[in-house]
mmCIF file of C-alpha atoms in Angstrom:
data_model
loop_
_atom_site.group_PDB
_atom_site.id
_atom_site.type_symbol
_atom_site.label_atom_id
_atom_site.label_comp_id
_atom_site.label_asym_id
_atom_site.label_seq_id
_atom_site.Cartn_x
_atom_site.Cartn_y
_atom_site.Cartn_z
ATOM 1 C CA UNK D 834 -10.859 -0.271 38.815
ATOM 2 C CA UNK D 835 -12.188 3.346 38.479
ATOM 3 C CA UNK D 836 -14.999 4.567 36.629
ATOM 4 C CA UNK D 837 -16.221 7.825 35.819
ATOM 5 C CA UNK D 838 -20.029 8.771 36.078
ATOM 6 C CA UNK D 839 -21.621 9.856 32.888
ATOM 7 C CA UNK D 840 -23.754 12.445 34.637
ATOM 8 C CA UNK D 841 -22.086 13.688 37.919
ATOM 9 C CA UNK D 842 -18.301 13.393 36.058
ATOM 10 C CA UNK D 843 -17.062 11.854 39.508
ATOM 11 C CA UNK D 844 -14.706 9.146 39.766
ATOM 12 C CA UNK D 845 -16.275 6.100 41.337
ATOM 13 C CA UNK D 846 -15.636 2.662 42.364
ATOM 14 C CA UNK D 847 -18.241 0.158 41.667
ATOM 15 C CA UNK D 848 -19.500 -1.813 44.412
ATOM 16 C CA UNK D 849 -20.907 -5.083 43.232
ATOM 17 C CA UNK D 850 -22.290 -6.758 46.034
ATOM 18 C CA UNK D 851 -24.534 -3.820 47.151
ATOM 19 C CA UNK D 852 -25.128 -1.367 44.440
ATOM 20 C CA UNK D 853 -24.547 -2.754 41.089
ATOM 21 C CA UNK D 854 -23.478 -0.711 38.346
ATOM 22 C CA UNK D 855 -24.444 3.091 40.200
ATOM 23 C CA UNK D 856 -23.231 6.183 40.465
ATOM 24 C CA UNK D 857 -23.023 6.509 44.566
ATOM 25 C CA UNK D 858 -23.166 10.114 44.378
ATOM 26 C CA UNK D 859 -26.424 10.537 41.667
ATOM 27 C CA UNK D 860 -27.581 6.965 41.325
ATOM 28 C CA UNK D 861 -27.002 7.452 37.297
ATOM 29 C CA UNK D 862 -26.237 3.763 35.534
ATOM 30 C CA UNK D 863 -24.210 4.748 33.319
ATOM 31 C CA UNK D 864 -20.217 4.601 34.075
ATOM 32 C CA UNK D 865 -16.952 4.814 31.557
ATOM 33 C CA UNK D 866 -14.132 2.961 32.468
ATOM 34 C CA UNK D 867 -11.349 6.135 32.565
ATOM 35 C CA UNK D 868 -8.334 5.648 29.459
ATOM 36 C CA UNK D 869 -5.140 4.545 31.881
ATOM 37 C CA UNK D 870 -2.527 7.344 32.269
ATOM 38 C CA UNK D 871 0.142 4.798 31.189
ATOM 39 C CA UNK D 872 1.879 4.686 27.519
ATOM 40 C CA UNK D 873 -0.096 1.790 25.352
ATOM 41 C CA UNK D 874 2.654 0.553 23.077
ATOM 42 C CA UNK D 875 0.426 -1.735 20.022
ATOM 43 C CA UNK D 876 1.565 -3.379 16.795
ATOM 44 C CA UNK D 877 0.445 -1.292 13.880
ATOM 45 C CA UNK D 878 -0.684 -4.603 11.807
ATOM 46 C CA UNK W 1221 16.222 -8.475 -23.029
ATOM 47 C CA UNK W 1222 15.069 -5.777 -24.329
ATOM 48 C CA UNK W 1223 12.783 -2.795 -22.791
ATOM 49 C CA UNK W 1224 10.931 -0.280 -24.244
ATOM 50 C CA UNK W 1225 9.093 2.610 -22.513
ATOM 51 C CA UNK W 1226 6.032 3.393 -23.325
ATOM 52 C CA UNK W 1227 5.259 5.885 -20.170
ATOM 53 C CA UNK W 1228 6.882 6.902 -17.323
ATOM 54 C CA UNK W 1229 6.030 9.148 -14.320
ATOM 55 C CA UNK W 1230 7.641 8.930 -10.603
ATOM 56 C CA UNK W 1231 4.537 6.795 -9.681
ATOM 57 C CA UNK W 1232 3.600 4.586 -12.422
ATOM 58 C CA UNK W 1233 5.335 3.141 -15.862
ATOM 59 C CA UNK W 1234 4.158 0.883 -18.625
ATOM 60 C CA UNK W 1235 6.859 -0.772 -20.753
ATOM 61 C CA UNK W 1236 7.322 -3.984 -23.233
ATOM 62 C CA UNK W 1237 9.641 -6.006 -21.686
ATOM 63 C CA UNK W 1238 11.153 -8.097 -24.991
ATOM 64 C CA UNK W 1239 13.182 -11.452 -25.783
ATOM 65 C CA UNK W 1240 12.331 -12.438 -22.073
ATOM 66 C CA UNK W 1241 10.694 -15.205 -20.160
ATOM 67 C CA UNK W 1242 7.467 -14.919 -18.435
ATOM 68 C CA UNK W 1243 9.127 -16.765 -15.371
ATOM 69 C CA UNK W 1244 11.410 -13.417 -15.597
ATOM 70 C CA UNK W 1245 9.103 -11.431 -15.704
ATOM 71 C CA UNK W 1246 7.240 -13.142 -12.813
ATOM 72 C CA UNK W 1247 10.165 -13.064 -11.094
ATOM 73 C CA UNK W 1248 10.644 -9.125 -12.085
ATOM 74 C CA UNK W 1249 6.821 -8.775 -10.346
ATOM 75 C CA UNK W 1250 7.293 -10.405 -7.564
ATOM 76 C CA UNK W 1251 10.639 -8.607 -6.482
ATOM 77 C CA UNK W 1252 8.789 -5.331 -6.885
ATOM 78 C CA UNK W 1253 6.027 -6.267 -4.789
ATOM 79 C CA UNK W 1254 7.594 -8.321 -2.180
ATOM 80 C CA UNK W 1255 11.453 -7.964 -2.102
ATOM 81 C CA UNK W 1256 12.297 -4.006 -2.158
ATOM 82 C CA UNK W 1257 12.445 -2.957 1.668
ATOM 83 C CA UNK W 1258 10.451 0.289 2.444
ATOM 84 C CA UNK W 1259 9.502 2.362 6.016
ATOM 85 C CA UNK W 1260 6.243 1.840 7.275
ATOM 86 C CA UNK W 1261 4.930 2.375 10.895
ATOM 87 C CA UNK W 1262 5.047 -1.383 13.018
ATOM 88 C CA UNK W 1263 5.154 0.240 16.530
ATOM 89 C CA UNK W 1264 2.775 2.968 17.920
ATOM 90 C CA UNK W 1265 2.884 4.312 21.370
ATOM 91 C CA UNK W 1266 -0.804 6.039 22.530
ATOM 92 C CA UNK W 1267 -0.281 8.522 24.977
ATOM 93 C CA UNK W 1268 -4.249 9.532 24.574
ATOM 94 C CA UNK W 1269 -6.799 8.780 22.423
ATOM 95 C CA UNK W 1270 -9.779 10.141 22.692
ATOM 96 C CA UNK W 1271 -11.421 9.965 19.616
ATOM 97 C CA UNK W 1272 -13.628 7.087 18.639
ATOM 98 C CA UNK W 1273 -11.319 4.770 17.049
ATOM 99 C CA UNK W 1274 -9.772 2.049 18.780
ATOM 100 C CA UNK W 1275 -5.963 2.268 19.396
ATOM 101 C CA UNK W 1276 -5.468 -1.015 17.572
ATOM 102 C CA UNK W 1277 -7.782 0.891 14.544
ATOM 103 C CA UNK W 1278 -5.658 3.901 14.322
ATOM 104 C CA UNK W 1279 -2.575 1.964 14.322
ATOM 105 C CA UNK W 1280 -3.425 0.065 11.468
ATOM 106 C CA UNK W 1281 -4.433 3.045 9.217
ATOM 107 C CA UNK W 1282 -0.676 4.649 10.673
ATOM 108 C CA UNK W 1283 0.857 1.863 9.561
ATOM 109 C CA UNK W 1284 -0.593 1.521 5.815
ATOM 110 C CA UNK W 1285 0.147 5.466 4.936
ATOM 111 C CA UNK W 1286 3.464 5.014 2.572
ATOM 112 C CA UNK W 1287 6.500 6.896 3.601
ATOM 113 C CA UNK W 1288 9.115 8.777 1.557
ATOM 114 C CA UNK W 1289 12.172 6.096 2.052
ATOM 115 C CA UNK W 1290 15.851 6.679 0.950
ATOM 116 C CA UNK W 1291 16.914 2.795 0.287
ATOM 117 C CA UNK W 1292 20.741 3.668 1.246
ATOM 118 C CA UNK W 1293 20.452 5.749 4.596
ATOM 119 C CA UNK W 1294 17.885 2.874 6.493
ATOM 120 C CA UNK W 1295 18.439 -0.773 6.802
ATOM 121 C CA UNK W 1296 15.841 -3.459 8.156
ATOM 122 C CA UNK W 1297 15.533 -3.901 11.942
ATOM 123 C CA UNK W 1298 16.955 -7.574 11.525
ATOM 124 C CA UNK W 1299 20.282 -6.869 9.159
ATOM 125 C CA UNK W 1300 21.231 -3.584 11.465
ATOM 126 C CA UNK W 1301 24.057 -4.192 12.926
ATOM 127 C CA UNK W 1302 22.761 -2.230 16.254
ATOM 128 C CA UNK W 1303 20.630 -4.271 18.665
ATOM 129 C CA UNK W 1304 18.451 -1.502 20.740
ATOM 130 C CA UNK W 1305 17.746 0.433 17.235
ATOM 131 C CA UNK W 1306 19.693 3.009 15.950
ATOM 132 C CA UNK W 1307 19.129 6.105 13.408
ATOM 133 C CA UNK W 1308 19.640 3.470 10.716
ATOM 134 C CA UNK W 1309 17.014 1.195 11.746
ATOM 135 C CA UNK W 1310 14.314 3.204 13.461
ATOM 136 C CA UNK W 1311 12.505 6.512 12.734
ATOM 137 C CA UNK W 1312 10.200 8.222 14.799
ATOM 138 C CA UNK W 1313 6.895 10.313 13.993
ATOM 139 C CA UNK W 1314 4.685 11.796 16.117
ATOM 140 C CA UNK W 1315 1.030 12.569 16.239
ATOM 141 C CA UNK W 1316 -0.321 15.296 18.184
ATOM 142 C CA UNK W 1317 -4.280 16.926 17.127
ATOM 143 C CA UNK W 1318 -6.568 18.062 19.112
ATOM 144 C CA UNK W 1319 -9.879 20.109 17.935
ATOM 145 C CA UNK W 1320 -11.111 22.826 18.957
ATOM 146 C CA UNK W 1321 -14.053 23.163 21.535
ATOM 147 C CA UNK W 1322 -16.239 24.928 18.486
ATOM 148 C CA UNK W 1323 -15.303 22.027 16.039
ATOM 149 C CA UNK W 1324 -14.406 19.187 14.905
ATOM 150 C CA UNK W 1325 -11.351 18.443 12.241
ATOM 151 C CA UNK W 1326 -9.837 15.926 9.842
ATOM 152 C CA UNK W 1327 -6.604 14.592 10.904
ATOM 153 C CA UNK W 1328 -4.404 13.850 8.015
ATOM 154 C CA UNK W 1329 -0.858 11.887 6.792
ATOM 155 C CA UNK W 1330 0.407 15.634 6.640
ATOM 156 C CA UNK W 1331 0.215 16.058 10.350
ATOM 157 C CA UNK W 1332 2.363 13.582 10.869
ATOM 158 C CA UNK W 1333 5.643 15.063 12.037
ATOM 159 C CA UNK W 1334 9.014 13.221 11.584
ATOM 160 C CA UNK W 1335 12.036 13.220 13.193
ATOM 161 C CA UNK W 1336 14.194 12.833 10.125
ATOM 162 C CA UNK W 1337 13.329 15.774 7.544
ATOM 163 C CA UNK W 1338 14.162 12.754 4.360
ATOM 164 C CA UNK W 1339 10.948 10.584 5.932
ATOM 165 C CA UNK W 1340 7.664 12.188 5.104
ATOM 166 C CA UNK W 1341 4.632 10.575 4.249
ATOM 167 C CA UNK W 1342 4.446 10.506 0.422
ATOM 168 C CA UNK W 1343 0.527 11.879 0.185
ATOM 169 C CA UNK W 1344 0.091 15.043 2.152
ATOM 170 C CA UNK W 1345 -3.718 14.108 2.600
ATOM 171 C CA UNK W 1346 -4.857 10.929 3.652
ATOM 172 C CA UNK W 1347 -7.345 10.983 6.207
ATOM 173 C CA UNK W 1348 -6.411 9.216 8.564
ATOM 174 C CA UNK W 1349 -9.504 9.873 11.650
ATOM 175 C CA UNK W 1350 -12.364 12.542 12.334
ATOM 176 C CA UNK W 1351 -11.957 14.599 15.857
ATOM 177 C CA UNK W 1352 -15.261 15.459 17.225
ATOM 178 C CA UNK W 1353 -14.721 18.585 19.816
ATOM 179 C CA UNK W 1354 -12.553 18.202 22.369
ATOM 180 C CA UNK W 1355 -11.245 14.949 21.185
ATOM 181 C CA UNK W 1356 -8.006 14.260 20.737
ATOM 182 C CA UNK W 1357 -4.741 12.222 19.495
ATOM 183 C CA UNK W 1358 -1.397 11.876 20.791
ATOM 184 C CA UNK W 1359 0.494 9.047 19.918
ATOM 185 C CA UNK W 1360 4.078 8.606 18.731
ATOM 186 C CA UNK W 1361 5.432 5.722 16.081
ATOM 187 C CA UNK W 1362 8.146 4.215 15.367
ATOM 188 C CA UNK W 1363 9.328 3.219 11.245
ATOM 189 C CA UNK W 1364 11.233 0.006 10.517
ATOM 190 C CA UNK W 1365 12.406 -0.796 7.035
ATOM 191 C CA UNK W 1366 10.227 -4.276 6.074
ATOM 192 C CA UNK W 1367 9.476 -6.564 3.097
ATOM 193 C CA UNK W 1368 6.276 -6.772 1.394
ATOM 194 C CA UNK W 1369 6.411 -10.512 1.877
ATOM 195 C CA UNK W 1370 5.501 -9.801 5.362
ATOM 196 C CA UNK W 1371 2.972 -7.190 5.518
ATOM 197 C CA UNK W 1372 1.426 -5.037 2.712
ATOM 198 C CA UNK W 1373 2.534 -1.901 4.900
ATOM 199 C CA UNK W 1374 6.048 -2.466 3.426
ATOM 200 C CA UNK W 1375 5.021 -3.227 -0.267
ATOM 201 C CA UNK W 1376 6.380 -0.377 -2.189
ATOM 202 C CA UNK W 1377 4.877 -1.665 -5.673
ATOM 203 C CA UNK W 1378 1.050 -1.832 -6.096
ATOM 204 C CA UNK W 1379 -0.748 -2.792 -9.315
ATOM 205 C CA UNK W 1380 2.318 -4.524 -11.083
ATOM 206 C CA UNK W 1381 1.158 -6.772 -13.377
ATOM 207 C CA UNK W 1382 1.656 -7.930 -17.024
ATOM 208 C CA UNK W 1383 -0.024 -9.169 -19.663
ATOM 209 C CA UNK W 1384 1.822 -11.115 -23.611
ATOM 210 C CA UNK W 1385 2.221 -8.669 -26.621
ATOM 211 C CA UNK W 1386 -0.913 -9.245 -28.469
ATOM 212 C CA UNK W 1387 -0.310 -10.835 -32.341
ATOM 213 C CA UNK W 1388 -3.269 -9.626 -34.724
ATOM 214 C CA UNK W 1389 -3.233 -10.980 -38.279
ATOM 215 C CA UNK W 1390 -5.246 -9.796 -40.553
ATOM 216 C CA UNK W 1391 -5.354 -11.972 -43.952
ATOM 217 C CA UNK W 1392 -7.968 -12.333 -46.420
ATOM 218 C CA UNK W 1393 -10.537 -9.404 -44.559
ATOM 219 C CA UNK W 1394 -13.656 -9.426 -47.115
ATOM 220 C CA UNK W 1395 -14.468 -5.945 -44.481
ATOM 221 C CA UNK W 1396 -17.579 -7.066 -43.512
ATOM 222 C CA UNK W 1397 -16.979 -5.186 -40.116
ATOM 223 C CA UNK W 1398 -18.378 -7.797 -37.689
ATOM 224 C CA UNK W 1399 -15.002 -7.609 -35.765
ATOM 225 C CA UNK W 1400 -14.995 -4.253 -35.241
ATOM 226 C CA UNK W 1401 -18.403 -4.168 -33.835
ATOM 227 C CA UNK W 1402 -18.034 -6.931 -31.338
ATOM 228 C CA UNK W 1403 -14.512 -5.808 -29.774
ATOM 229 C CA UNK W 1404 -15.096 -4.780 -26.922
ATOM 230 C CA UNK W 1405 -11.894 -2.364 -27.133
ATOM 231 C CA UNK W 1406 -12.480 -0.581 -29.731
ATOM 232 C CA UNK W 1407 -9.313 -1.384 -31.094
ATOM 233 C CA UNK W 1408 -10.237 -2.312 -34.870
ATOM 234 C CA UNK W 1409 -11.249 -0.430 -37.764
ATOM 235 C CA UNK W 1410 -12.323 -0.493 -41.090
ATOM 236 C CA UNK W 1411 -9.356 0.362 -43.213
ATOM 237 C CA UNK W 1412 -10.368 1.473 -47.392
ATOM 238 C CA UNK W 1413 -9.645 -2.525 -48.006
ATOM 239 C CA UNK W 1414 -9.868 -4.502 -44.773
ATOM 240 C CA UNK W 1415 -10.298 -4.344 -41.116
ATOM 241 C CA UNK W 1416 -6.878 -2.096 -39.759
ATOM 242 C CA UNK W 1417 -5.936 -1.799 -36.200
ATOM 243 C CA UNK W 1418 -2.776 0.360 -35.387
ATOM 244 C CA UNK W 1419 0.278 -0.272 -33.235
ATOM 245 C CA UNK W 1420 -1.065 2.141 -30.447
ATOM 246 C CA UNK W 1421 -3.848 0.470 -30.053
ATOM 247 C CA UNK W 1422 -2.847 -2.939 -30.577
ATOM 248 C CA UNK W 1423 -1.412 -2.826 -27.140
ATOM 249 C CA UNK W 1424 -5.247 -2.284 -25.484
ATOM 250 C CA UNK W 1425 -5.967 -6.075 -26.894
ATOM 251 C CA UNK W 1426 -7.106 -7.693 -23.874
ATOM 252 C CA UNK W 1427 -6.490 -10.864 -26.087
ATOM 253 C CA UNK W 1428 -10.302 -11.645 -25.471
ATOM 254 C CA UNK W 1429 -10.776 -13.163 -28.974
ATOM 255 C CA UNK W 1430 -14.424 -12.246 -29.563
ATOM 256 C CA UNK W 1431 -12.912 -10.884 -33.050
ATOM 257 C CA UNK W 1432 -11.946 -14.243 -33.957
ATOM 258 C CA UNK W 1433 -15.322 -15.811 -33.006
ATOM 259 C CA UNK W 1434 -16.937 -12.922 -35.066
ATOM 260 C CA UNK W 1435 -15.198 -13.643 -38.281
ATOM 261 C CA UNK W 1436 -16.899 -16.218 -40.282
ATOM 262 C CA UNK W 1437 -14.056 -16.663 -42.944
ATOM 263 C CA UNK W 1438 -11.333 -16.370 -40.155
ATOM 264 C CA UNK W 1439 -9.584 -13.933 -41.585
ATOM 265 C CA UNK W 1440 -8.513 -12.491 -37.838
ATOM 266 C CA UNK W 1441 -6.315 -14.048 -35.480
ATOM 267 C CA UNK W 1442 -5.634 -12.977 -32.373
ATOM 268 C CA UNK W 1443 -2.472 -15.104 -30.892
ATOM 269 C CA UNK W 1444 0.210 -13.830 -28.271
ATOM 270 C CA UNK W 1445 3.758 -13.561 -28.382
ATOM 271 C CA UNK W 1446 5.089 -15.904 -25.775
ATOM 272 C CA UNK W 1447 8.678 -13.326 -25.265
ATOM 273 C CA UNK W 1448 7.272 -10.285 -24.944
ATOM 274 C CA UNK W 1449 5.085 -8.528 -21.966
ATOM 275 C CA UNK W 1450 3.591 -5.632 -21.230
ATOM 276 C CA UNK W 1451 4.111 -4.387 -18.021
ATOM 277 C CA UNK W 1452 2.154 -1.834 -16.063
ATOM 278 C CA UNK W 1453 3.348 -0.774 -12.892
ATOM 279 C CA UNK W 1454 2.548 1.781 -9.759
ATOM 280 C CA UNK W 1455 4.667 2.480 -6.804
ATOM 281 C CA UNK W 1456 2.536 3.916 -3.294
ATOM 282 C CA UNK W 1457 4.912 7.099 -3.303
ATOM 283 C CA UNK W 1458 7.555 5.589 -1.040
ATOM 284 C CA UNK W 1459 9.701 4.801 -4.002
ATOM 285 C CA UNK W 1460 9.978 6.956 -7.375
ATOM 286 C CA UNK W 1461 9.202 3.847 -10.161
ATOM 287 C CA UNK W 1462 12.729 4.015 -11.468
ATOM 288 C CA UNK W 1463 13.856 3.351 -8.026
ATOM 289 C CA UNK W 1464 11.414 0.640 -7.879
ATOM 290 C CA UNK W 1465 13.000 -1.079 -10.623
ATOM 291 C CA UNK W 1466 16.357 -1.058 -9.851
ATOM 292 C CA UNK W 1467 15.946 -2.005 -6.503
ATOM 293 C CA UNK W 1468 14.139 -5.088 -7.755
ATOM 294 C CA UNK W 1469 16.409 -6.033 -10.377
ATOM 295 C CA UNK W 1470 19.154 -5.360 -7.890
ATOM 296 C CA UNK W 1471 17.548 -7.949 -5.582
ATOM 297 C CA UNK W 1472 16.708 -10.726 -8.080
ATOM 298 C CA UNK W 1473 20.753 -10.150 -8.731
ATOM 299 C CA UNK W 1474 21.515 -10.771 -4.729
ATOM 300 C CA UNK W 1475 19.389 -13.719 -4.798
ATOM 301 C CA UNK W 1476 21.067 -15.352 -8.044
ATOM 302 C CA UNK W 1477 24.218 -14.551 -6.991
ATOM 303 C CA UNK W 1478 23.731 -16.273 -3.505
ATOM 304 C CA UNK W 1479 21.990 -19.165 -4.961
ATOM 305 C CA UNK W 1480 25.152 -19.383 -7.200
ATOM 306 C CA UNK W 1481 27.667 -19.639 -4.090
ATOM 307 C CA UNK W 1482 25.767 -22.320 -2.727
ATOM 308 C CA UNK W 1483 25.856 -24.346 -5.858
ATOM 309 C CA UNK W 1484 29.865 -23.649 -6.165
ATOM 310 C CA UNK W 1485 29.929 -25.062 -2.650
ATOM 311 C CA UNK W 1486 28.131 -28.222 -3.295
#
């Protein structure tokens, strides 16, 4: 799953076991999980 | 039966229905609200949201704004005769607003753009989100006819309801005025003789019966004529109210009509 750095604006992909939730590039904590490029179909209800 | 107008517009009557039932009249209510197909929204397809609302969010508020629906050209998914959807049975609108990097906008019903010219949304300007700059909206839905009885998306009649024709009798009024003061109306007056209370006006009685309470020689009485209702009605726009009715009567017909052949069968 990609992310996408708050700070830097570079995709990255988080590393659990050694770096937590950080930026690799900038070390910034915050990360957004990127909208999928794929067609959500929902219920309207 | 008999019915008398009292007003009329394309999105709300009042009438006395006369020499009736209330179970007809029930009956009359409930095939307005439930029973009289309309489009509404039921499938959206985001292509990007990225305003602050969640997908499931927007769709909702899609799905509740009333659309402009010609009862003869559109059938409900489940009695077309199609199986994929067809013209008949489906109708697509899209969405597509974006603000500006400077500012931020409304987006409205009225954006929504339809595929068939006859299917608008009936209100021009219902907000439907706020863009912040740069955000933006791109989804596409798709109209099926439904019932009311199965989501309020597809209930074409709002605020029906009915209420007896008030009785007021006046006999034996020494005018001492302590009915007019306590109803809460405003619907009595003191006449040159006794208390008065005109036809008009009779029809605001909420039947409450604080008159009658008020009157220490009971000369009032406030009873209700078990026939006779007064109906108020409003359709959401998707339906002119004449429509409205007929398409409910015309449905209470279907049903008695079926419920007749499977009597003649048994």
């Amino acid at each position: 799953m990609d992310y996408k750095c708050t700070r830097c604006k570079r995709t990255v992909e988080i590393d659990y076991q050694f770096t937590g939730i950080r930026c690799p590039y900038c070390g910034h904590r915050i990360l957004v999980k990127e909208r999928p490029t794929s067609i959500k179909t929902i219920k309207a209800e | 039966m008999e019915i008398d107008v009292l007003e009329l517009s394309d999105r709300s009557a009042k009438f006395i229905l006369s020499n009736t039932t209330a179970a007809f009249a029930n009956g009359l209510r409930r095939a307005m609200l439930a029973d009289v197909p309309t489009l509404a929204i039921d499938d959206v397809n985001v292509y990007n949201n990225t305003s602050v609302l969640y997908d499931e969010q927007l769709a909702l508020r899609l799905g509740l704004i009333p659309l402009v629906t010609s009862f003869d050209d559109f059938v409900p998914q489940d009695e077309c005769t199609c199986e994929d959807g067809c013209p008949a049975c489906v109708i697509s609108l899209t969405l597509s607003v974006e603000a500006t990097a400077d500012e931020g906008r409304m987006v409205y019903s009225g954006d929504i753009v339809s595929s068939d010219p006859k299917v608008q949304p009936a209100e021009m300007n219902i907000p439907i989100i706020e863009l912040k700059v740069n955000q933006k909206v791109v989804l596409e839905g798709v109209a099926h006819m439904g019932y009311g009885r199965d989501h309020a998306k597809w209930q074409a009649g709002v605020a029906c309801g009915y209420k007896n024709l008030p009785i007021i009798t006046i006999d034996g009024c020494d005018r001492c005025g302590a009915c007019v003061n306590v109803c809460p109306r405003n619907i009595l007056c003191l006449g040159d003789k006794f208390v008065e209370v005109s036809d008009e006006s009779r029809l605001n009685c909420s039947l409450c019966g604080l008159c009658q309470d008020a009157c220490e020689i009971d000369a009032i009485s406030v009873t209700e004529n078990e026939s006779s209702f007064i109906f108020t009605m409003e359709s959401d726009g998707s339906y002119t109210v004449n429509e409205l009715i007929i398409n409910a009567v015309n449905t209470i017909k279907r049903k008695a009509s079926s419920m007749g052949d499977i009597l003649s069968t048994l």
